[in-house]
Amino acid sequence: MSTPTATPVRAISLTPFHYHSLAVPSGTATLAAYLADRSMSYALAGAMGALAPSAALPQKDYARDLRQLPWLCSVFEARNPRLLPAIGKRLNLDTEGGYQKRIMDATGTGNLKTWFYIQEVPVGVEYDGAIFGMDPFRMASEVEQREVTEIIVRTGRHLGGLLSLTRQQDRRPVRLNAHTAHLFGQHPEDDPALAVDVFALYDIQVTAQMELDIAAATVSNWRHFQA
């Protein structure tokens, strides 16, 4: 089993974006400190044309999807975590002729509430992370037949945000997601490096920082990478 190449990456928010991460009064707030590893893997796949269109949504299976990609990502950690002030958001479900009664009864609370507040990540927040596996900047350069130093990806709810990804020479330590390791059958009992340092969300269970080479070797135990 080969250890994947580790490409250190900096991500910078180019537009505001939000996730329904944390419950707050009358709405949700985005998790400011981290970008999830799986979100970044999917975002990169979308930018690189690696997501096949489908007429119907496939059954959710993260391990299946991530095995098909030529890379996995670390958790991306913010250097300057910030959130914008709360803004109102309306979920407009009535433009196609109104609700059925059972829907009307449900729209006052929960995920179907039609008026709620969100807090977004602002422009200019910087994140450090890594991509394990095939180097996407080299891939893009080969396709474009020129040196590609920046990749723009979409993230956030409804892919409403833009991030700029650039390669970094500074090989900073990174954090992995123990929840993703669990999807591949790896647990802290198997690898002490997967011990959870920050329980950010149920599906973002962040390890302690580790050097890139150690992180790459750890990820290589999750799935096979081509040499």
mmCIF file with all atom_site columns, N, CA and C in Angstrom, residues 33 90 92 107 147 203 207 219 227:
data_model
loop_
_atom_site.group_PDB
_atom_site.id
_atom_site.type_symbol
_atom_site.label_atom_id
_atom_site.label_alt_id
_atom_site.label_comp_id
_atom_site.label_asym_id
_atom_site.label_entity_id
_atom_site.label_seq_id
_atom_site.pdbx_PDB_ins_code
_atom_site.Cartn_x
_atom_site.Cartn_y
_atom_site.Cartn_z
_atom_site.occupancy
_atom_site.B_iso_or_equiv
_atom_site.pdbx_formal_charge
_atom_site.auth_seq_id
_atom_site.auth_comp_id
_atom_site.auth_asym_id
_atom_site.auth_atom_id
_atom_site.pdbx_PDB_model_num
ATOM 1  N N  . ALA A 1 33  ? -14.641 27.557 12.563  1.00 0.00 ? 33  ALA A N  1
ATOM 2  C CA . ALA A 1 33  ? -13.236 27.157 12.700  1.00 0.00 ? 33  ALA A CA 1
ATOM 3  C C  . ALA A 1 33  ? -12.776 26.155 11.656  1.00 0.00 ? 33  ALA A C  1
ATOM 4  N N  . ARG A 1 90  ? -35.406 33.496 3.818   1.00 0.00 ? 90  ARG A N  1
ATOM 5  C CA . ARG A 1 90  ? -36.748 32.940 3.602   1.00 0.00 ? 90  ARG A CA 1
ATOM 6  C C  . ARG A 1 90  ? -36.665 31.728 2.712   1.00 0.00 ? 90  ARG A C  1
ATOM 7  N N  . ASN A 1 92  ? -38.723 29.734 0.349   1.00 0.00 ? 92  ASN A N  1
ATOM 8  C CA . ASN A 1 92  ? -39.940 30.001 -0.420  1.00 0.00 ? 92  ASN A CA 1
ATOM 9  C C  . ASN A 1 92  ? -40.459 28.703 -1.034  1.00 0.00 ? 92  ASN A C  1
ATOM 10 N N  . THR A 1 107 ? -44.403 24.060 8.426   1.00 0.00 ? 107 THR A N  1
ATOM 11 C CA . THR A 1 107 ? -43.487 25.134 8.060   1.00 0.00 ? 107 THR A CA 1
ATOM 12 C C  . THR A 1 107 ? -43.267 26.180 9.147   1.00 0.00 ? 107 THR A C  1
ATOM 13 N N  . GLU A 1 147 ? 0.611   26.375 -16.591 1.00 0.00 ? 147 GLU A N  1
ATOM 14 C CA . GLU A 1 147 ? 0.695   26.201 -15.146 1.00 0.00 ? 147 GLU A CA 1
ATOM 15 C C  . GLU A 1 147 ? -0.552  26.769 -14.473 1.00 0.00 ? 147 GLU A C  1
ATOM 16 N N  . ASP A 1 203 ? -20.369 14.741 12.718  1.00 0.00 ? 203 ASP A N  1
ATOM 17 C CA . ASP A 1 203 ? -19.616 14.231 11.575  1.00 0.00 ? 203 ASP A CA 1
ATOM 18 C C  . ASP A 1 203 ? -18.331 15.001 11.319  1.00 0.00 ? 203 ASP A C  1
ATOM 19 N N  . THR A 1 207 ? -9.069  15.393 14.808  1.00 0.00 ? 207 THR A N  1
ATOM 20 C CA . THR A 1 207 ? -7.906  14.876 15.527  1.00 0.00 ? 207 THR A CA 1
ATOM 21 C C  . THR A 1 207 ? -6.988  16.021 15.935  1.00 0.00 ? 207 THR A C  1
ATOM 22 N N  . VAL A 1 219 ? -3.890  8.385  6.397   1.00 0.00 ? 219 VAL A N  1
ATOM 23 C CA . VAL A 1 219 ? -4.950  8.307  5.397   1.00 0.00 ? 219 VAL A CA 1
ATOM 24 C C  . VAL A 1 219 ? -4.761  7.084  4.490   1.00 0.00 ? 219 VAL A C  1
ATOM 25 N N  . ALA A 1 227 ? -0.033  4.100  -6.749  1.00 0.00 ? 227 ALA A N  1
ATOM 26 C CA . ALA A 1 227 ? 1.323   4.648  -6.616  1.00 0.00 ? 227 ALA A CA 1
ATOM 27 C C  . ALA A 1 227 ? 1.600   5.620  -7.752  1.00 0.00 ? 227 ALA A C  1
#
